[in-house]
CSV table of C-alpha atoms in Angstrom, one decimal:
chain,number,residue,atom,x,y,z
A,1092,UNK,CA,2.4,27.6,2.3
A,1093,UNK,CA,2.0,24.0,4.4
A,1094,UNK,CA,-1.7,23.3,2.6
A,1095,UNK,CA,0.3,24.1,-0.9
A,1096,UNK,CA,3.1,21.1,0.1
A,1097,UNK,CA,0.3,18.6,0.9
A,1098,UNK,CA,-1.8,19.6,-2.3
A,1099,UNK,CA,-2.2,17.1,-5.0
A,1100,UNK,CA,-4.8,18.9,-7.3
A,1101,UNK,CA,-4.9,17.5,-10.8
A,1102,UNK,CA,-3.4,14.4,-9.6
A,1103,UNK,CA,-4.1,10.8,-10.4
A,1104,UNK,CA,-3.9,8.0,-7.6
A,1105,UNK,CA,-3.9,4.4,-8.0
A,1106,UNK,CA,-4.6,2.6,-5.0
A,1107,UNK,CA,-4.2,-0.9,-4.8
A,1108,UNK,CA,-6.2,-2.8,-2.4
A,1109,UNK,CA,-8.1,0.4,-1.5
A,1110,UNK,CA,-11.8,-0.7,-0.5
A,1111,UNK,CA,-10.7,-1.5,3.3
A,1112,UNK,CA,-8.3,-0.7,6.2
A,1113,UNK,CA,-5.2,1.2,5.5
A,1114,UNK,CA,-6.2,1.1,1.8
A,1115,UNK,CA,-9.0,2.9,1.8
A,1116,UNK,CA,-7.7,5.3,4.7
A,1117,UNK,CA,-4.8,6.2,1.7
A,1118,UNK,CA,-7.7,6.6,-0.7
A,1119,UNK,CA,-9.8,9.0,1.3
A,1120,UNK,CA,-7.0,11.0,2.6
A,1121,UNK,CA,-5.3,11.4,-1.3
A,1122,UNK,CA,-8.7,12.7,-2.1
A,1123,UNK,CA,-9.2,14.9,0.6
A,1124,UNK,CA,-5.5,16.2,-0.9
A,1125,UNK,CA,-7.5,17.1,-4.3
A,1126,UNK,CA,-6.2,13.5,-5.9
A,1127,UNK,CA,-8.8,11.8,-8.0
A,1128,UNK,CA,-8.8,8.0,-7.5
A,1129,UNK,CA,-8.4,4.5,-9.6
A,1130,UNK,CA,-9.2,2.0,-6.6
A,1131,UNK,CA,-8.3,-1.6,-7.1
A,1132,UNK,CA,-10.1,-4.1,-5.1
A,1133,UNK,CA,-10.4,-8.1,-5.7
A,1134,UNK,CA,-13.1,-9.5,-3.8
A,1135,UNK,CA,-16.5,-7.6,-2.7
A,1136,UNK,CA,-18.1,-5.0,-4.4
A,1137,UNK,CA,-20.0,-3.4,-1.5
A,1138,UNK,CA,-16.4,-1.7,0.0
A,1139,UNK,CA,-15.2,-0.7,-3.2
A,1140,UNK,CA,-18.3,1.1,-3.8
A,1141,UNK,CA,-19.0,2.9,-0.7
A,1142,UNK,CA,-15.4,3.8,-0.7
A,1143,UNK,CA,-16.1,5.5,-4.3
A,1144,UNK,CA,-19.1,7.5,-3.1
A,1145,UNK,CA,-17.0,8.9,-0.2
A,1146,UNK,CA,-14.4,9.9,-2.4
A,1147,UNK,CA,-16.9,11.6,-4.8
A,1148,UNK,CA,-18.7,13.3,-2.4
A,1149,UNK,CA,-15.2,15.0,-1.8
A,1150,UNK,CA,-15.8,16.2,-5.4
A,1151,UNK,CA,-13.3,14.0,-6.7
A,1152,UNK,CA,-13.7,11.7,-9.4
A,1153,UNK,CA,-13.0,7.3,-8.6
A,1154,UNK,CA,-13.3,4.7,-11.0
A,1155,UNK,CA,-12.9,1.1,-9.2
A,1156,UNK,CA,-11.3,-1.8,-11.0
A,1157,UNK,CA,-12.1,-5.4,-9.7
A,1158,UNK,CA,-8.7,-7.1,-10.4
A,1159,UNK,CA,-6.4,-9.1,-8.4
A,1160,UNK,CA,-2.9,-8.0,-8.6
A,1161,UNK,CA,-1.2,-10.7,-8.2
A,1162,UNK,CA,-1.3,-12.1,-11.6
A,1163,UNK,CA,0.3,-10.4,-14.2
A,1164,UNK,CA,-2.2,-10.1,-16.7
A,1165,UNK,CA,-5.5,-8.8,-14.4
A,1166,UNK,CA,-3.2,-5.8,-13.2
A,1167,UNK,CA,-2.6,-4.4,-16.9
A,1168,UNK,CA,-6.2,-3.7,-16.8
A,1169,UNK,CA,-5.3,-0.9,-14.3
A,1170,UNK,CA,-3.1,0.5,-16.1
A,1171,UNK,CA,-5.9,0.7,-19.2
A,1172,UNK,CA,-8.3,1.5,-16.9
A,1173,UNK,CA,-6.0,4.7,-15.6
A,1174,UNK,CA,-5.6,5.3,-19.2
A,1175,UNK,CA,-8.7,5.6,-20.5
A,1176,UNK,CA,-10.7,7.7,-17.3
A,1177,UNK,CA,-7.6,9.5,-16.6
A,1178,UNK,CA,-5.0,9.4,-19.4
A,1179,UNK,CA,-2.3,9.7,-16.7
A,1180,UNK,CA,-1.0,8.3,-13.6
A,1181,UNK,CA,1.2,10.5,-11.1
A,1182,UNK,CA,0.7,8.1,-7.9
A,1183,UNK,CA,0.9,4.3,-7.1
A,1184,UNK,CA,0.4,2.8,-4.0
A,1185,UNK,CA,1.4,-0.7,-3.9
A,1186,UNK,CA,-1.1,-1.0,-0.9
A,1187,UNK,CA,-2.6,-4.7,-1.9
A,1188,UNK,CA,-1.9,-8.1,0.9
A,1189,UNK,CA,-2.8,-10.8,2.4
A,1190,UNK,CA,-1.4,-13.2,5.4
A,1191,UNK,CA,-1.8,-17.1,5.6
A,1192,UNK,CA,-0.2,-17.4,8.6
A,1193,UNK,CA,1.4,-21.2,9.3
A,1194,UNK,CA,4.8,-22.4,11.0
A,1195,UNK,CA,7.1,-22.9,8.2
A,1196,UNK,CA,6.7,-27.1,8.5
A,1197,UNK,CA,3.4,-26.8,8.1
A,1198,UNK,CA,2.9,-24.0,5.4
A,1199,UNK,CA,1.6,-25.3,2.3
A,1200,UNK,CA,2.8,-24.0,-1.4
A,1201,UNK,CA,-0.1,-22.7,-1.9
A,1202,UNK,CA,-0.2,-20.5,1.1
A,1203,UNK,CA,3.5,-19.5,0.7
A,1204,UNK,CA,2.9,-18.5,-3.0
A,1205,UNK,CA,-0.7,-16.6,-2.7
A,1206,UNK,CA,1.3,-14.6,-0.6
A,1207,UNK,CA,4.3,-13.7,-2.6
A,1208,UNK,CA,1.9,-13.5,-5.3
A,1209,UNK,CA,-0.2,-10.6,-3.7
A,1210,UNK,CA,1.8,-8.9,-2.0
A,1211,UNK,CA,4.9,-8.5,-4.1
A,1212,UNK,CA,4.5,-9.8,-7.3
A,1213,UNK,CA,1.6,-6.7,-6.9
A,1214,UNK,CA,4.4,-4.8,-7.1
A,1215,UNK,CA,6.0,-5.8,-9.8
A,1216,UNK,CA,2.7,-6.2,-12.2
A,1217,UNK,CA,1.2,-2.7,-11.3
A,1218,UNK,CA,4.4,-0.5,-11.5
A,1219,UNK,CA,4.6,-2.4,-14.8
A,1220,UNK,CA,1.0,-1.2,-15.4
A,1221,UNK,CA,1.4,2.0,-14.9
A,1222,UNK,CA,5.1,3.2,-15.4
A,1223,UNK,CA,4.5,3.7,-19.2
A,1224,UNK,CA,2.2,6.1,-18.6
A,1225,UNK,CA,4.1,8.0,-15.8
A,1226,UNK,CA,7.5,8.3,-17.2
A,1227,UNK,CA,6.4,10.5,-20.4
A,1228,UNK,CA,5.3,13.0,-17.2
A,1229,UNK,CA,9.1,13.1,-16.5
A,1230,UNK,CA,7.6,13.1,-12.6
A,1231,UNK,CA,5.9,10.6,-10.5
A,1232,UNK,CA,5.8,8.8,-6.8
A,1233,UNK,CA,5.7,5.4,-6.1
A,1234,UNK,CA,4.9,4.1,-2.2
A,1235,UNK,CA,5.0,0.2,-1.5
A,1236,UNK,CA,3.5,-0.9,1.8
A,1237,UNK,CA,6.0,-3.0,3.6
A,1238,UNK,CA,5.5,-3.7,7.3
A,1239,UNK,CA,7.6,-3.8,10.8
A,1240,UNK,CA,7.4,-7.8,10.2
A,1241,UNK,CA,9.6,-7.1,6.7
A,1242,UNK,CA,12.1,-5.6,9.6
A,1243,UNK,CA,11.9,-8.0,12.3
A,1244,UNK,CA,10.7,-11.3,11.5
A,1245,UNK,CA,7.8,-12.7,12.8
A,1246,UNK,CA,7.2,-16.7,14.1
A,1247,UNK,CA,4.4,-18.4,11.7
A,1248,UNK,CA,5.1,-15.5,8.4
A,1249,UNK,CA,8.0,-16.7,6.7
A,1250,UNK,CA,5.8,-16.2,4.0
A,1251,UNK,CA,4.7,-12.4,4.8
A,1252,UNK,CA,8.0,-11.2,6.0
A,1253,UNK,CA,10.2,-12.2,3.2
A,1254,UNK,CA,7.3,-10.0,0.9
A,1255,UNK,CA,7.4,-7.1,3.1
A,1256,UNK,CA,11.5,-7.4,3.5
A,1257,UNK,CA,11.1,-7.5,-0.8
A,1258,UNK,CA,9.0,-4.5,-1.1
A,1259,UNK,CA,12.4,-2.5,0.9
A,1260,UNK,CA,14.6,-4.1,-1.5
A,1261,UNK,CA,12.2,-3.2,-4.7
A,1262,UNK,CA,12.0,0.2,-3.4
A,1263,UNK,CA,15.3,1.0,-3.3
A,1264,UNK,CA,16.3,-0.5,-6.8
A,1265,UNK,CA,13.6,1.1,-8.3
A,1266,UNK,CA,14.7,4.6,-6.9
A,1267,UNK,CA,17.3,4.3,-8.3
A,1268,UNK,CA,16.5,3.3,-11.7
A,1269,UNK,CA,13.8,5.8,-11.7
A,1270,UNK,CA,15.2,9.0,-10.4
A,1271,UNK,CA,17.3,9.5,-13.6
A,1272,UNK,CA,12.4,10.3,-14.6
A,1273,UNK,CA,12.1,12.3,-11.8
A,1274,UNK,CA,9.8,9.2,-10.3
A,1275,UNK,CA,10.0,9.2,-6.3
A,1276,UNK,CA,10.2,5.8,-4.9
A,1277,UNK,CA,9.6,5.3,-1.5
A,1278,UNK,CA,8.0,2.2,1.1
A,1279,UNK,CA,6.2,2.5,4.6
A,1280,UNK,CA,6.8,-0.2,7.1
A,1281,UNK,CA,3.9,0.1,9.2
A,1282,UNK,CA,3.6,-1.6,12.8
A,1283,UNK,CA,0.7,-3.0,14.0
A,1284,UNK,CA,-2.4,-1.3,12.7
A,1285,UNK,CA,-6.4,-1.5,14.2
A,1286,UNK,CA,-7.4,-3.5,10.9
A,1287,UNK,CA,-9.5,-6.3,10.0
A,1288,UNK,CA,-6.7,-8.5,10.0
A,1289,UNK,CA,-5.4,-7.7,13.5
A,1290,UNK,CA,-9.0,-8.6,15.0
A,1291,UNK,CA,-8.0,-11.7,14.2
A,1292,UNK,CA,-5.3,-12.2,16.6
A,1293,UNK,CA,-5.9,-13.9,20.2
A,1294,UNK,CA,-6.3,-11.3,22.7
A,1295,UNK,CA,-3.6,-12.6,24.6
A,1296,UNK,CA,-1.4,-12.1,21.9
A,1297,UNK,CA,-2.8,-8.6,21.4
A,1298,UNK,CA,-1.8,-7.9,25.1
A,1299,UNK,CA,1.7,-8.9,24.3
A,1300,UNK,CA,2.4,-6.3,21.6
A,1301,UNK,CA,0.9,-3.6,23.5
A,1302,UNK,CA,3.3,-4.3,25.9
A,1303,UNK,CA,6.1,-3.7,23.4
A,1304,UNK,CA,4.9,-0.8,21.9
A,1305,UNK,CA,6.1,2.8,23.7
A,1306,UNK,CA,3.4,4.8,22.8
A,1307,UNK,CA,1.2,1.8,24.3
A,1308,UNK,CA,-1.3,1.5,21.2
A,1309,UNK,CA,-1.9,0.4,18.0
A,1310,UNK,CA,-1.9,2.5,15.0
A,1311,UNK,CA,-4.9,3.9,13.1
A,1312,UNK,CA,-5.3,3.6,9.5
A,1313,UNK,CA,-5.7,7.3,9.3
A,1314,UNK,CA,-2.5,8.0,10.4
A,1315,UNK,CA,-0.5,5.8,7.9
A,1316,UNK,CA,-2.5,7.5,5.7
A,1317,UNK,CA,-1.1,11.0,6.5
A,1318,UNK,CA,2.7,9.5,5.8
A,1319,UNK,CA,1.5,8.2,2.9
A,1320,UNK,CA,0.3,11.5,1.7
A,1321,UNK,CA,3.8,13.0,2.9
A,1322,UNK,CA,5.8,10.8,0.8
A,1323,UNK,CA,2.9,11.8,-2.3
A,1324,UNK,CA,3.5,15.4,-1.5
A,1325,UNK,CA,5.8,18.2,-2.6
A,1326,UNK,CA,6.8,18.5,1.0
A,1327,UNK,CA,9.0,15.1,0.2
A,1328,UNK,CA,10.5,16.1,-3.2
A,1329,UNK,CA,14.0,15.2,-2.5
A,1330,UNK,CA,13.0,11.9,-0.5
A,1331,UNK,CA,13.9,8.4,-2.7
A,1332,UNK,CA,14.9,5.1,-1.6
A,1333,UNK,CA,13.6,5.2,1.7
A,1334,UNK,CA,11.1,3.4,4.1
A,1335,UNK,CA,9.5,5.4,6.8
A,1336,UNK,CA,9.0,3.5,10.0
A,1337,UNK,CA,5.2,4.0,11.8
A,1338,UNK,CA,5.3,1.6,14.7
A,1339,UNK,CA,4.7,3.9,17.8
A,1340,UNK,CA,8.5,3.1,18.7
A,1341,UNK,CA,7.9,-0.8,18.8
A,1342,UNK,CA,11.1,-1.1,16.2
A,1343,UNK,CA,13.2,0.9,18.6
């Protein structure tokens, strides 16, 4: 009965962002689910395809697109792409980001926008891409990554909190425009995660997290990965609108 709420067999997944850290953790955990996989990725090639082989030696099927989804007109060809392996979608994961971290006085346009672009104009261009095909279904789930810095604030990420705070406010629009489809729409607001991008934090400031986190760690991709799935899964059919917290009590 619990394996049947977690199964997604004969499901379709796009992953944005999916060749690294919690991306590819959502990837690998939707295919162990029986999801097969479209996996975005815009830079390297290598990731994107060791990620594939993973996920087809889980005897599912992945097809990556190169694309960066924070203009408009590259993320349609997800949607296409989706369309013409799959001819569905069922899932989205808005999953894409970066962070140009700079004091507001100092943060240049460019640096403000490439972030707005990524991570929530994403959002915009790939539900876009794919809601066509997802709202004949009459079902569907959508999950946006957000963050605890979307929550909280953060000195030197004006630029990444107000994307993260926008992905909460998309979500819970779009839940409610979509719900009349059946289409689940849902955010996670993950704390701080053991990624590539907090390695690059000083350890000092590492040390001064830790220190406000209860549980005394840092997350694992792996485990927002298993919320992820949650909010994918029949076991969360009559949850819309809402952003799960994942932040080993440091939001308390």
């Amino acid at each position: 009965m619990l394996k049947d709420l977690h199964d997604l067999s004969g499901k379709v997944a796009v992953v944005t962002g999916g060749s690294r850290g919690i991306g590819r953790a959502i990837a690998l955990t939707l295919a162990d689910a029986g999801a097969d996989i479209l996996l975005n990725y815009s830079r390297s090639d290598k990731p994107a395809e060791e990620a594939r082989k993973e996920i087809e030696k889980k005897g599912r099927k992945c097809v990556t697109v190169r694309a960066n989804v924070g203009s408009f007109t590259q993320a349609q060809a997800i949607g296409k792409a989706a369309d013409n392996h799959f001819g569905k979608v069922d899932i989205l994961i808005n999953n894409a980001g970066v962070n140009r971290d700079r004091m507001l006085r100092r943060m240049t346009y460019e640096q403000w926008n490439e972030v707005i672009q990524t991570n929530l104009s994403s959002c915009f261009n790939c539900t876009k891409a794919v809601l066509e095909l997802m709202l004949p279904q009459g079902e569907g789930v959508i999950v946006s990554v957000s963050s605890i810095i979307g929550e909280m604030g953060n000195v030197g990420q004006t630029n990444y909190a107000s994307t993260k705070a926008g992905i909460i406010g998309l979500t819970k629009s779009l839940a409610k425009e979509l719900a009349r489809n059946k289409i689940r729409v849902n955010a996670i607001a993950p704390g701080f995660i053991e990624t590539d991008m907090l390695k690059t934090v000083p350890e000092d400031i590492r040390n001064q997290i830790l220190a406000d986190i209860p549980l005394s760690r840092f997350g694992s991709p792996e485990e927002i990965a298993l919320a992820v799935l949650y909010l994918c899964s029949p076991a969360a059919s009559w949850i819309t609108g809402t952003t799960l917290r994942i932040n080993g009590g440091h939001y308390i």
